[in-house]
XYZ file of C-alpha atoms in Angstrom:
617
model
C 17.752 24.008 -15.880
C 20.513 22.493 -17.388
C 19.835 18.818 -18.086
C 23.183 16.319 -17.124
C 23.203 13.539 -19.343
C 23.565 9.652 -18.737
C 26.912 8.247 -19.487
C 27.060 4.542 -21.262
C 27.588 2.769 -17.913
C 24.135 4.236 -16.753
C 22.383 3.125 -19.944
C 23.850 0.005 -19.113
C 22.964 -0.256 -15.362
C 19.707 1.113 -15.945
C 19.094 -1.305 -19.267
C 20.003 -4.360 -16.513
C 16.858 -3.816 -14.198
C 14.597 -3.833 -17.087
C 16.163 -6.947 -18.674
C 16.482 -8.795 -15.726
C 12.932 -7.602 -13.838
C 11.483 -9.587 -17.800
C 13.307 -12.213 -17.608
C 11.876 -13.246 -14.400
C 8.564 -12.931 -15.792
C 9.221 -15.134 -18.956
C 11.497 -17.728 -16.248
C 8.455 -18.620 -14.577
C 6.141 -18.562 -17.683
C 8.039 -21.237 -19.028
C 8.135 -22.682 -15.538
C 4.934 -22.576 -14.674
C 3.305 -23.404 -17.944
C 2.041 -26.629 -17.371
C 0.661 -25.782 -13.907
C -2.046 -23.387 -16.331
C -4.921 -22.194 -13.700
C -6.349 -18.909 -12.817
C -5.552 -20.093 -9.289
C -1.593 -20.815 -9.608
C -1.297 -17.881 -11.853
C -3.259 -15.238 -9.741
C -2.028 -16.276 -5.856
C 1.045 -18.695 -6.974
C -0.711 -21.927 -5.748
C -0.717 -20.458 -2.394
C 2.590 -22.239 -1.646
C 5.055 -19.666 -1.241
C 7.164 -19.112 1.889
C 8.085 -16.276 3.757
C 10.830 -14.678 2.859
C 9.926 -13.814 -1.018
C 7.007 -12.221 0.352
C 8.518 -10.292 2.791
C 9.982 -8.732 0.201
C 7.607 -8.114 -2.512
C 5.227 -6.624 0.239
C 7.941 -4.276 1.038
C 8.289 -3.510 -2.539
C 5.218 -2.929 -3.222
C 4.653 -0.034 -1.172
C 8.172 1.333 -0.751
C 7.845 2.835 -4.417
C 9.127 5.598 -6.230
C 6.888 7.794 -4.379
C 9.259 6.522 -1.581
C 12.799 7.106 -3.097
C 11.580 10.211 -4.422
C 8.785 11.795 -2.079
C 10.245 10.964 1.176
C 14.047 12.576 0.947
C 11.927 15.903 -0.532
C 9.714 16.035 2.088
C 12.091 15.795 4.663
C 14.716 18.080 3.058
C 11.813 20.533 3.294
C 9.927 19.736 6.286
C 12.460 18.088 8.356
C 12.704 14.105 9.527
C 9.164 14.382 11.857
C 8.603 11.707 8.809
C 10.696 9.655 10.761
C 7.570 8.922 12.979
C 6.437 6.996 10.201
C 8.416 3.966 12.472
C 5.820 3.777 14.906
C 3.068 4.033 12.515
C 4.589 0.967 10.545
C 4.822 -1.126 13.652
C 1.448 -0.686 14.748
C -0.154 -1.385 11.286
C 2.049 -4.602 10.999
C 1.008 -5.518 14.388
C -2.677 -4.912 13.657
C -2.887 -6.756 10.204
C -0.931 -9.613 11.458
C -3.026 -10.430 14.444
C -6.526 -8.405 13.405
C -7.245 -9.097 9.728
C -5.292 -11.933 8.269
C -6.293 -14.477 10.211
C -9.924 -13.638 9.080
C -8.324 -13.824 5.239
C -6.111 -16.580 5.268
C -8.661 -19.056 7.157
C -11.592 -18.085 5.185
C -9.762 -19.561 1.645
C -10.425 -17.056 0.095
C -8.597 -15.393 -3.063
C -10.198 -11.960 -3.197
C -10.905 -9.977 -0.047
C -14.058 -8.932 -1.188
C -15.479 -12.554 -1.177
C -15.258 -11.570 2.307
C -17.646 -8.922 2.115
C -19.860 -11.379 0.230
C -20.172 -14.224 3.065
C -20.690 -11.570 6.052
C -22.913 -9.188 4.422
C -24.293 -9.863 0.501
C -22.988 -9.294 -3.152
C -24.140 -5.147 -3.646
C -21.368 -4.503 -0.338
C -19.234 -6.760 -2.862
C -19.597 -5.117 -5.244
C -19.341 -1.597 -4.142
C -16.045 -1.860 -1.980
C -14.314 -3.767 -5.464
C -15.255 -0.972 -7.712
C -13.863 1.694 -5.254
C -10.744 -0.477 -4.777
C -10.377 -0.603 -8.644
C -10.604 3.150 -8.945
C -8.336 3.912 -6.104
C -5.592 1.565 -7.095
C -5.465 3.167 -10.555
C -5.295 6.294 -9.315
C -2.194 5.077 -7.057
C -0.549 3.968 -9.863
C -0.629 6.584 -12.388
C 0.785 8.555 -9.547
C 4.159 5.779 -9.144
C 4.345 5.194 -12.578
C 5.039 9.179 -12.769
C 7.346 9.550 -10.388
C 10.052 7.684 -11.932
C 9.432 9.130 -15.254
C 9.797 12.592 -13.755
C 13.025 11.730 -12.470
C 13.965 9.858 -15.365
C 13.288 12.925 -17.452
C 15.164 15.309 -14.852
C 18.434 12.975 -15.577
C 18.614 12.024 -18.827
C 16.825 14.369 -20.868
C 14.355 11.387 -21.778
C 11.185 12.252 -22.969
C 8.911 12.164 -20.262
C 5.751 10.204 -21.214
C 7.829 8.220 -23.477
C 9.822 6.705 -20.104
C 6.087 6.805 -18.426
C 4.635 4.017 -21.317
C 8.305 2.205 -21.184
C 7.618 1.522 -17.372
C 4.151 0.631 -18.058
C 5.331 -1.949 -20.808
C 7.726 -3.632 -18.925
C 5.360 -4.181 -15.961
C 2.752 -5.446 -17.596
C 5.416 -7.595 -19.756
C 6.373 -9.679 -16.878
C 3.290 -9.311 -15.304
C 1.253 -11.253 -17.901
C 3.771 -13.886 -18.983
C 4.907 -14.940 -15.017
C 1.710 -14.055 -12.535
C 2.226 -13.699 -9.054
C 5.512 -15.871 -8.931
C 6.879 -13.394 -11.226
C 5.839 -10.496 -9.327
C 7.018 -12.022 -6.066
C 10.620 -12.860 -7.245
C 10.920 -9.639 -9.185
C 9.743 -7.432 -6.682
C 12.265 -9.373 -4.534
C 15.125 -8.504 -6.848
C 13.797 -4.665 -6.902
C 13.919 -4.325 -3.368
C 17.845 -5.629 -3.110
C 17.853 -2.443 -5.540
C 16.293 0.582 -3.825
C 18.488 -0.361 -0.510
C 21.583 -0.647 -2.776
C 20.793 2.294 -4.693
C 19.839 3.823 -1.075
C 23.170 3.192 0.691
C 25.207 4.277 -2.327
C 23.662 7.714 -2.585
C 24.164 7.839 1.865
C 27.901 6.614 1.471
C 28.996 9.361 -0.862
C 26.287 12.101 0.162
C 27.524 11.650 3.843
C 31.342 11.387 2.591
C 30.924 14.640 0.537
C 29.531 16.610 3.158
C 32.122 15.644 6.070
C 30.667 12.656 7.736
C 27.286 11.772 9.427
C 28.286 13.488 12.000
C 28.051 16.997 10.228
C 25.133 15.928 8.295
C 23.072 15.769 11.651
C 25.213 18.497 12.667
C 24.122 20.697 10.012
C 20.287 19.462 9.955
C 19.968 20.309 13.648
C 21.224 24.141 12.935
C 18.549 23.901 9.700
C 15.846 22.682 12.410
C 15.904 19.676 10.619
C 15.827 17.457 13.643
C 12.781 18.449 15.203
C 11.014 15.331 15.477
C 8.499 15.241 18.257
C 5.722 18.064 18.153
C 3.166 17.244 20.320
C 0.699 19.839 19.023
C -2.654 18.010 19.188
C -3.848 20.606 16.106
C -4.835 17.993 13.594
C -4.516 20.713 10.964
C -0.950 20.873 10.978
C 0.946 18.852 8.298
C 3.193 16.607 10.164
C 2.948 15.977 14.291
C 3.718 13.330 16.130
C -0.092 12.974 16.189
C -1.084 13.352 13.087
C 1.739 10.393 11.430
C 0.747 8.129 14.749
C -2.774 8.193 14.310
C -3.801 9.796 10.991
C -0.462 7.632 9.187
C -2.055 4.460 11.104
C -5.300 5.071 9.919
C -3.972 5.775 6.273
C -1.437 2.600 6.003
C -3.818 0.174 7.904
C -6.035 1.061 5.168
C -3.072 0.130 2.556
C -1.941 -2.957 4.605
C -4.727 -4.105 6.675
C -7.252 -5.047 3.949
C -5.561 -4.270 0.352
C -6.128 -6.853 -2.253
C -2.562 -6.283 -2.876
C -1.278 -7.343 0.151
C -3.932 -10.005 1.108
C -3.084 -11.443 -1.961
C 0.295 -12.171 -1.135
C -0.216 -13.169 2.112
C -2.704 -15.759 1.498
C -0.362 -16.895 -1.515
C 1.512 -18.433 1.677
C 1.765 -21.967 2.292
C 0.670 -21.794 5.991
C -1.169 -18.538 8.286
C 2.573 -18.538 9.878
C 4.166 -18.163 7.170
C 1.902 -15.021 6.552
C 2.794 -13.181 9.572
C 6.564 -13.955 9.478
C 6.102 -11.996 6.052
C 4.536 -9.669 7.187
C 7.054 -9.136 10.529
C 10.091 -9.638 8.020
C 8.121 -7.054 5.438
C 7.806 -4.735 8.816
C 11.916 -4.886 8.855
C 12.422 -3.740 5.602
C 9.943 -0.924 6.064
C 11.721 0.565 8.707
C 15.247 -0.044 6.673
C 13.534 1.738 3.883
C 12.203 4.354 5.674
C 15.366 5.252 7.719
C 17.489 5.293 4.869
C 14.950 8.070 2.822
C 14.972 9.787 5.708
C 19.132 10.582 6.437
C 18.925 10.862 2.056
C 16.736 14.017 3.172
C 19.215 15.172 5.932
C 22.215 14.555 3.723
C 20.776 16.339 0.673
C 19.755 19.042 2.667
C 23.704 19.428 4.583
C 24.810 19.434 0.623
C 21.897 22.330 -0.920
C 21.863 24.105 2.732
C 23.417 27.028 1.186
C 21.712 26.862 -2.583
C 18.622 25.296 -2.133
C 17.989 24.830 -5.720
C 14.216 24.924 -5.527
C 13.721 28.197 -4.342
C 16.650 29.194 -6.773
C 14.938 27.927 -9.677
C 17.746 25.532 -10.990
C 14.668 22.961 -9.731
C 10.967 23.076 -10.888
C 9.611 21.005 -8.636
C 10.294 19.498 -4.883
C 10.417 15.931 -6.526
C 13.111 16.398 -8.439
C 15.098 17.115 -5.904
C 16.314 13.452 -5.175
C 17.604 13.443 -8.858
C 19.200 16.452 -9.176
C 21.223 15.541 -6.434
C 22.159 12.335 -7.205
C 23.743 13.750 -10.916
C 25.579 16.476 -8.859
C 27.200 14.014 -6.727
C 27.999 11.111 -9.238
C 28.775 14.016 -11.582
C 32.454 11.858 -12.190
C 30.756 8.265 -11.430
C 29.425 7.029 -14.648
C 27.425 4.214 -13.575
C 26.036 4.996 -10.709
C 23.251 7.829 -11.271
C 22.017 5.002 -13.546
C 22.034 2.899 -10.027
C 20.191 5.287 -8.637
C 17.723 5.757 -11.173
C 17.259 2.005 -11.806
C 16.249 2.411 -8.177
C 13.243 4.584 -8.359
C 12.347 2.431 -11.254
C 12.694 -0.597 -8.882
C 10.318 0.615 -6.785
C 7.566 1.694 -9.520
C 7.576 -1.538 -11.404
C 6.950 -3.468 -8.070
C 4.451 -1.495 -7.233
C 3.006 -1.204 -10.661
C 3.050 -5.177 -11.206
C 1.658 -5.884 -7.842
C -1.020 -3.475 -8.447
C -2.102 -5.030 -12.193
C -2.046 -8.262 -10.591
C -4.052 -7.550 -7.827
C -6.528 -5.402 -9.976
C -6.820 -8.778 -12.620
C -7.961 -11.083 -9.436
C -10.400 -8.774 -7.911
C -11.727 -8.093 -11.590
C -11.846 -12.132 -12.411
C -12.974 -13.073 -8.871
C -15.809 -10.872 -8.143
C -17.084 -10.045 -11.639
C -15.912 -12.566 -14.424
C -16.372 -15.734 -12.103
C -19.816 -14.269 -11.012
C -21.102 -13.973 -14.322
C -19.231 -17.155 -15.988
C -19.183 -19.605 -13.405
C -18.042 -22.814 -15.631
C -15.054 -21.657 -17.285
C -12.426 -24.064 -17.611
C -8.959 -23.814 -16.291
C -7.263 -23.035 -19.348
C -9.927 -20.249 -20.734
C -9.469 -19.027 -16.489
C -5.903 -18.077 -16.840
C -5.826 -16.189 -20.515
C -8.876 -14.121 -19.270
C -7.108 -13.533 -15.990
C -3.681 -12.371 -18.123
C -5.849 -10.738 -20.302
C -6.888 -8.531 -17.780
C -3.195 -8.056 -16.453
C -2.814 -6.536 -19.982
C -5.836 -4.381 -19.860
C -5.144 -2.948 -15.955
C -1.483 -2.372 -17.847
C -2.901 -0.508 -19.980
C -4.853 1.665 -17.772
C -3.189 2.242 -15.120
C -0.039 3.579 -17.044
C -2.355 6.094 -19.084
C -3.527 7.614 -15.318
C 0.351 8.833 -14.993
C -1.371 11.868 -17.296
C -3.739 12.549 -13.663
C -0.562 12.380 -11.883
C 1.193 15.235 -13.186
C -1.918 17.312 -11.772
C -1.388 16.085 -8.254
C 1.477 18.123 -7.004
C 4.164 16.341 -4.813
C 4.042 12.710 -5.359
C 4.351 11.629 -1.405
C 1.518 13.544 -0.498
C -0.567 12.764 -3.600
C -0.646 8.787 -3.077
C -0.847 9.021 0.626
C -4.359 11.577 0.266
C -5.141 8.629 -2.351
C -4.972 5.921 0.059
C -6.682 8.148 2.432
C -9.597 9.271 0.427
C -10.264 5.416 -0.381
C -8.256 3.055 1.974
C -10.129 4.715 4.885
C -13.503 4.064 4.220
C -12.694 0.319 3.136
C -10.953 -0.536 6.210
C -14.042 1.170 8.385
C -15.956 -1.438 6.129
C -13.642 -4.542 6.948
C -13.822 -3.334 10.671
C -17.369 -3.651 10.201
C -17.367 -6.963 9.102
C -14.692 -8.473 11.331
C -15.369 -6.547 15.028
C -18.920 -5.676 14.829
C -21.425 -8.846 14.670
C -24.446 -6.868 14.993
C -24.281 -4.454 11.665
C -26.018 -5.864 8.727
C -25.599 -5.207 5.064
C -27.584 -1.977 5.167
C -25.422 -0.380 7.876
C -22.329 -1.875 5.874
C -23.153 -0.423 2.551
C -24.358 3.534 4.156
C -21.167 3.321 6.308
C -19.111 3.057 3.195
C -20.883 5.206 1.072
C -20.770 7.714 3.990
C -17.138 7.598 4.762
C -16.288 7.627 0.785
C -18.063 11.031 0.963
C -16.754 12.393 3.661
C -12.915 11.639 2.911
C -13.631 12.706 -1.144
C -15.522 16.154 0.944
C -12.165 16.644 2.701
C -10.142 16.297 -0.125
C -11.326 17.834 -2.803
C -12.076 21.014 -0.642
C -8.452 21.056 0.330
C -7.523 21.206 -3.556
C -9.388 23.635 -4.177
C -8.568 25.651 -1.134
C -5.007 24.958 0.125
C -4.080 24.773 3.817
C -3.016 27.831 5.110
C 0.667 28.514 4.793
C 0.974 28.637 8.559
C 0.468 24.576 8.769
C 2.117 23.700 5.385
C 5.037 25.905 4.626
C 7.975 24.206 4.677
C 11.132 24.811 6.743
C 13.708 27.862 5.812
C 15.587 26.999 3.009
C 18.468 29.164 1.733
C 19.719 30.955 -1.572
C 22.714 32.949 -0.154
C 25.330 31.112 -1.998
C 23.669 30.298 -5.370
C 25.552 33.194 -6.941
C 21.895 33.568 -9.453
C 21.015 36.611 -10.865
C 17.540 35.070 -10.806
C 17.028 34.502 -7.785
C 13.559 34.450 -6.619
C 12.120 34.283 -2.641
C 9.587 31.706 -2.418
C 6.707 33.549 -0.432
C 3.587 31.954 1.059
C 0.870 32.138 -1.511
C -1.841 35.116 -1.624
C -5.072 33.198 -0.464
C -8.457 35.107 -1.766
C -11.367 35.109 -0.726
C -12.029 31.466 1.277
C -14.843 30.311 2.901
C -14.827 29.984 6.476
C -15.201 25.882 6.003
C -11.705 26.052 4.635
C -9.597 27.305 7.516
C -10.973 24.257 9.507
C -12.346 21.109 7.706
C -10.328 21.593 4.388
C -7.217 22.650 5.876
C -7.266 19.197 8.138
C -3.763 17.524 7.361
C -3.764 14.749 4.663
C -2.810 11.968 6.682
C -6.338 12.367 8.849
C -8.272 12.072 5.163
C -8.007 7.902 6.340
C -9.411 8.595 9.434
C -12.333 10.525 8.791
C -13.580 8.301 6.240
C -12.607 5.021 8.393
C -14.626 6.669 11.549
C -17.349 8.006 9.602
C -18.091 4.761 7.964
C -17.953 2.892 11.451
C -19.901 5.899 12.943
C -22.822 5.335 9.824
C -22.421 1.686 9.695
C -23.051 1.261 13.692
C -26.243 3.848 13.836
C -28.260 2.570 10.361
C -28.097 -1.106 11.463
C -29.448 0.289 14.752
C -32.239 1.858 13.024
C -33.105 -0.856 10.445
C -32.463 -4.167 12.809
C -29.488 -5.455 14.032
C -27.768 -8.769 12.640
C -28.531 -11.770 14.301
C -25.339 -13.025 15.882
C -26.243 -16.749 15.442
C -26.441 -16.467 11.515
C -22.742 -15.729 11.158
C -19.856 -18.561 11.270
C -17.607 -17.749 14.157
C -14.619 -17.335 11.104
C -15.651 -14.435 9.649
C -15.400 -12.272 13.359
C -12.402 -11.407 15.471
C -13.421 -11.160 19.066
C -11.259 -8.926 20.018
C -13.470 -8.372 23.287
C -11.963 -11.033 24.417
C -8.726 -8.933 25.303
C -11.073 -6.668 27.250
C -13.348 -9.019 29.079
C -11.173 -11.631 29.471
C -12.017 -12.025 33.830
C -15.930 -12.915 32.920
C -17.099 -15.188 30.231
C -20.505 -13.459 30.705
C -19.484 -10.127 29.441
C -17.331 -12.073 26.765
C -20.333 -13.530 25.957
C -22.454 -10.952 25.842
C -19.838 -8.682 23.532
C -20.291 -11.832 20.979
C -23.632 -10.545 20.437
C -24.833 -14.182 19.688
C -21.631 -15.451 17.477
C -21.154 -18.815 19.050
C -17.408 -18.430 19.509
C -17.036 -21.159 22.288
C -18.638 -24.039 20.233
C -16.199 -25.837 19.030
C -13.370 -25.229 17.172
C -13.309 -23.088 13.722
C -12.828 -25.779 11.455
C -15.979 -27.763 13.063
C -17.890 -24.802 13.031
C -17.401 -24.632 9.271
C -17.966 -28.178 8.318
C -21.434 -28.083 10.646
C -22.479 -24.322 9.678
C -25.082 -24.541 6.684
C -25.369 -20.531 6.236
C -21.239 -20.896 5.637
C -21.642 -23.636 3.312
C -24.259 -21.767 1.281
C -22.475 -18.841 1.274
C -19.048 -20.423 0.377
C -21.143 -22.026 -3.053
C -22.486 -18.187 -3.784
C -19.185 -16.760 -3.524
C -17.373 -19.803 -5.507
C -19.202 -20.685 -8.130
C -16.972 -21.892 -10.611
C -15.115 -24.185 -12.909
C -11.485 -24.595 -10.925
C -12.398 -28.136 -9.763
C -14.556 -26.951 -6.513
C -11.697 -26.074 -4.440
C -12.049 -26.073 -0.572
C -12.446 -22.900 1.191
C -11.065 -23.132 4.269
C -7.277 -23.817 4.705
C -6.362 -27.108 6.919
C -5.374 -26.860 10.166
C -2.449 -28.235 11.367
C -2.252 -28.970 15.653
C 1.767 -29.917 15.219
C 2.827 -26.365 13.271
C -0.635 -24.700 15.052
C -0.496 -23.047 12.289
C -3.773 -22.862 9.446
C -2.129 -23.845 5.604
C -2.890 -24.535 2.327
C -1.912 -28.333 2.114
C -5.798 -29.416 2.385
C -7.065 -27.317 0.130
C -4.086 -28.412 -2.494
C -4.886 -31.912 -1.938
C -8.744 -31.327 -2.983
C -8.119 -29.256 -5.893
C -5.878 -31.903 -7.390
C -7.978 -34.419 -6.535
């Protein structure tokens, strides 16, 4: 493949994100260096408002793998990913009303202090290592992805772009904390939808209007969207994105350190939610304009795919290789485009070192050095954002293993973000399972979702339920030429045309179920929790919806929580297991914060402003 090089305006374009994305991060450490705790430098004081966060969360998880992944796969597969709509509104929906409140009331800085209070430290414990390893994992795949394209573009040596990303995030990360990352990822996301719109102006332009570009996906089957097949083998259904994709990004929004983090880093529980509502617009912005970037790039290749051709190696570098064929005489704005799939990795990549540093300092560092003083709290904590730098950009080796980067971090997620949100759901709508259940529910769904998996690598789906859409050569006027054909599968176990071929998006839901399933029947068999010994804040009585004509059968789904005495915030001041519990989980040197958030009956709205008050007391 011949590679088209970067003009000086790209260079210069491109040099801009970098430049600008570090010096937010040394703005606010010059800022914010008086203000030198763990606590403002890990969740920004918890006194941020909505609208940064709205941002950064979209940010976060709109990556590379987005700009990149999603345009492939539905230039291949066609826009069912489109689906992806409902499946965001749901999950916002769910975490808004279902989880945070559970979060943001308890005080607390790492979700798995959460784990600690309703069930003991080994649950802890467990859920933060798997976290750890999963968000790694995620990361060496979006720290890849742009490097890939990078290297598609520019000629750029590949890892060398890979440990440049990885600098630069960590850069900002260390010097500016969360503020940093929140502003920055702000910035970033202006980026991707610029970036975005520029690439659907002139793709759409080039190829005759929208118009023909939906005209000429509908004749490609392109515009296929609802399949109501129930078979939750095959790839992409309306099914399988609206349950499996729930199941997956519930397990990414819904109880993620990453995105807990920033939510609690609000200055009230409303503020939260509009973040997350705002966050919920942007996601669908996102997510529609990756989508008609597919349809557009597929109107402009429908002739010469240049995949199957072999002008392409791989479905990922699609995106790129049509950006530089149609900004071929626009120097400037492939760098644009570039700069944003590099806008999405180093949000993601900075919001994932940050969260990995707080879970790290939180439930291991503060466990084992309780008395550390402010000062030796926050170089520790950016210590650790240097380490998790470090790390995490050395995993983009694992990446280039994985195959297509959209469905790489989404069986990621799956494999881990499923199990740990049938844990949370555990904790938060089922009073009667005790640590035992908790701990063989997780341990249960991690193997079943890793089972799943790893069987599918090793024995790909059948063609039948993967292989993408027709794609055509006719016009490519190669002499090499080659017919992609579905591959020759040996000899497979029978185990592989059923469980292993299940569709990656359900990997989420068999570990979330199978963890609920195991959780539910071992604290049957080994005694159930006693309702009364858990503080009303750490449940969500979401039977309440359900039973809401008889306060008996309320009551008796409470399964002896005593939700109806009192208020929350006298529950906690009265409840001596929550106090105890609260001095387990925070032990340490920050000046015994509170741990419960104020409420407020004029905004009825929980915030921060108590527990402000008693830490700078």
């Amino acid at each position: 493949m011949e590679v088209k090089n970067f003009a000086v305006w790209d260079y210069v374009v491109f040099a801009a994100l970098f430049i600008i994305s570090s010096g937010i991060g040394v703005f606010y450490a010059i800022k914010e260096r008086k203000k030198a705790t763990s606590r403002e430098f890990l969740v920004g004081g918890r006194q941020m408002s909505f609208g940064p966060v709205a941002l950064s969360l979209t940010a976060s998880f709109m990556s590379a793998v987005t700009v990149l992944g999603t345009p492939a796969d539905v230039y291949r597969f066609g826009a069912s990913f489109v689906l992806f709509f409902i499946t965001y509104g749901l999950v916002i929906i769910l975490t808004s009303e279902l989880f945070l409140p559970v979060f943001y009331r308890s005080g607390i800085t790492s979700t798995y202090e959460y784990l600690q209070l309703r069930f003991n430290k080994p649950v802890r414990y467990a859920a933060t290592v798997i976290y750890i390893v999963q968000t790694i994992l995620y990361t060496g795949v979006v720290v890849y992805a742009p490097a890939l394209a990078l290297n598609q573009v520019t000629g750029f040596d590949l890892w060398g772009s890979v440990f440049a990303t990885g600098i630069v995030c960590t850069f900002y990360c260390t010097l500016g904390g969360l503020k940093a990352v929140v502003w920055t990822d702000a910035f970033q996301m202006v980026v991707m939808i610029v970036g975005f719109l520029t690439v659907l102006i002139q793709g759409s332009t080039y190829a005759g209007g929208l118009h023909n570009v939906l005209e000429q996906a509908e004749n490609g089957s392109r515009l296929n969207i609802f399949d109501f097949d129930i078979d939750p083998l095959r790839r992409h259904t309306f099914w399988t994105i609206s349950v499996g994709g729930t199941f997956t990004w519930l397990g990414i929004y819904g109880v993620n350190q990453s995105t807990i983090q920033r939510c609690i880093s609000c200055k009230t529980e409303k503020h939260a939610k509009l973040a997350l509502y705002f966050n919920l617009l942007g996601l669908w912005i996102i997510l529609l304009c990756a989508v008609f970037s597919g349809l557009t790039m597929y109107a402009h290749f429908k002739d010469c795919d240049p995949w199957t051709s072999g002008i392409i190696s791989a479905p990922d570098q699609l995106m790129p290789y049509f950006v530089m064929e149609l900004f071929s005489t626009m120097p400037g704005l492939p760098g644009l485009f570039v700069a944003c799939a590099f806008s999405g990795t180093l949000s993601t990549v900075a919001a994932s070192i940050n969260a990995l540093a707080t879970v790290t300092f939180e439930d291991f560092i503060k466990s084992c050095f309780p008395r550390l003083s402010d000062k030796l709290s926050t170089w520790i904590s950016k210590g650790l954002c240097l380490l998790f730098g470090v790390i995490c950009t050395s995993t983009a080796v694992a990446a280039s293993l994985m195959g297509g980067v959209i469905q790489a971090a989404l069986s990621i997620h799956g494999m881990c973000g499923g199990p740990m949100l049938g844990l949370f759901s555990l904790g938060i709508l089922f009073p009667f399972v005790n640590w035992k259940g908790a701990l063989a529910g997780l341990l249960t769904g991690i193997l079943l979702s890793f089972w799943v998996a790893i069987g599918a690598f090793i024995y790909p789906a059948p063609a039948s339920k993967t292989w993408p859409l027709p794609l055509s050569t006719d016009q490519c006027g190669l002499s090499n030429v080659t017919e992609s054909v579905p591959p020759v599968l040996s000899s497979r176990p029978a185990i592989a045309e059923t469980w292993y071929a299940l569709s990656y998006l359900h990997y989420s839901t068999v570990g979330c179920l199978g963890c609920i399933a195991a959780g539910v029947i071992i604290s049957f068999l080994t005694g159930l929790q006693k309702g009364k010994d858990i503080p009303p804040l750490l449940i969500r009585p979401v039977c309440n919806l359900f039973c809401f004509w008889s306060k008996k059968y309320k009551t008796l789904c409470w399964c002896g929580v005593q939700h109806d005495s009192g208020t929350e915030q006298e529950n906690l001041e009265s409840d001596s297991t929550w106090k105890q519990g609260a001095e387990s989980v925070l032990q340490n040197g920050l000046k015994q914060e509170s741990l419960v958030p104020g409420y407020d009956p004029k905004d009825k709205s929980y915030d921060n402003m108590a527990l402000e008050k008693i830490t700078h007391f």
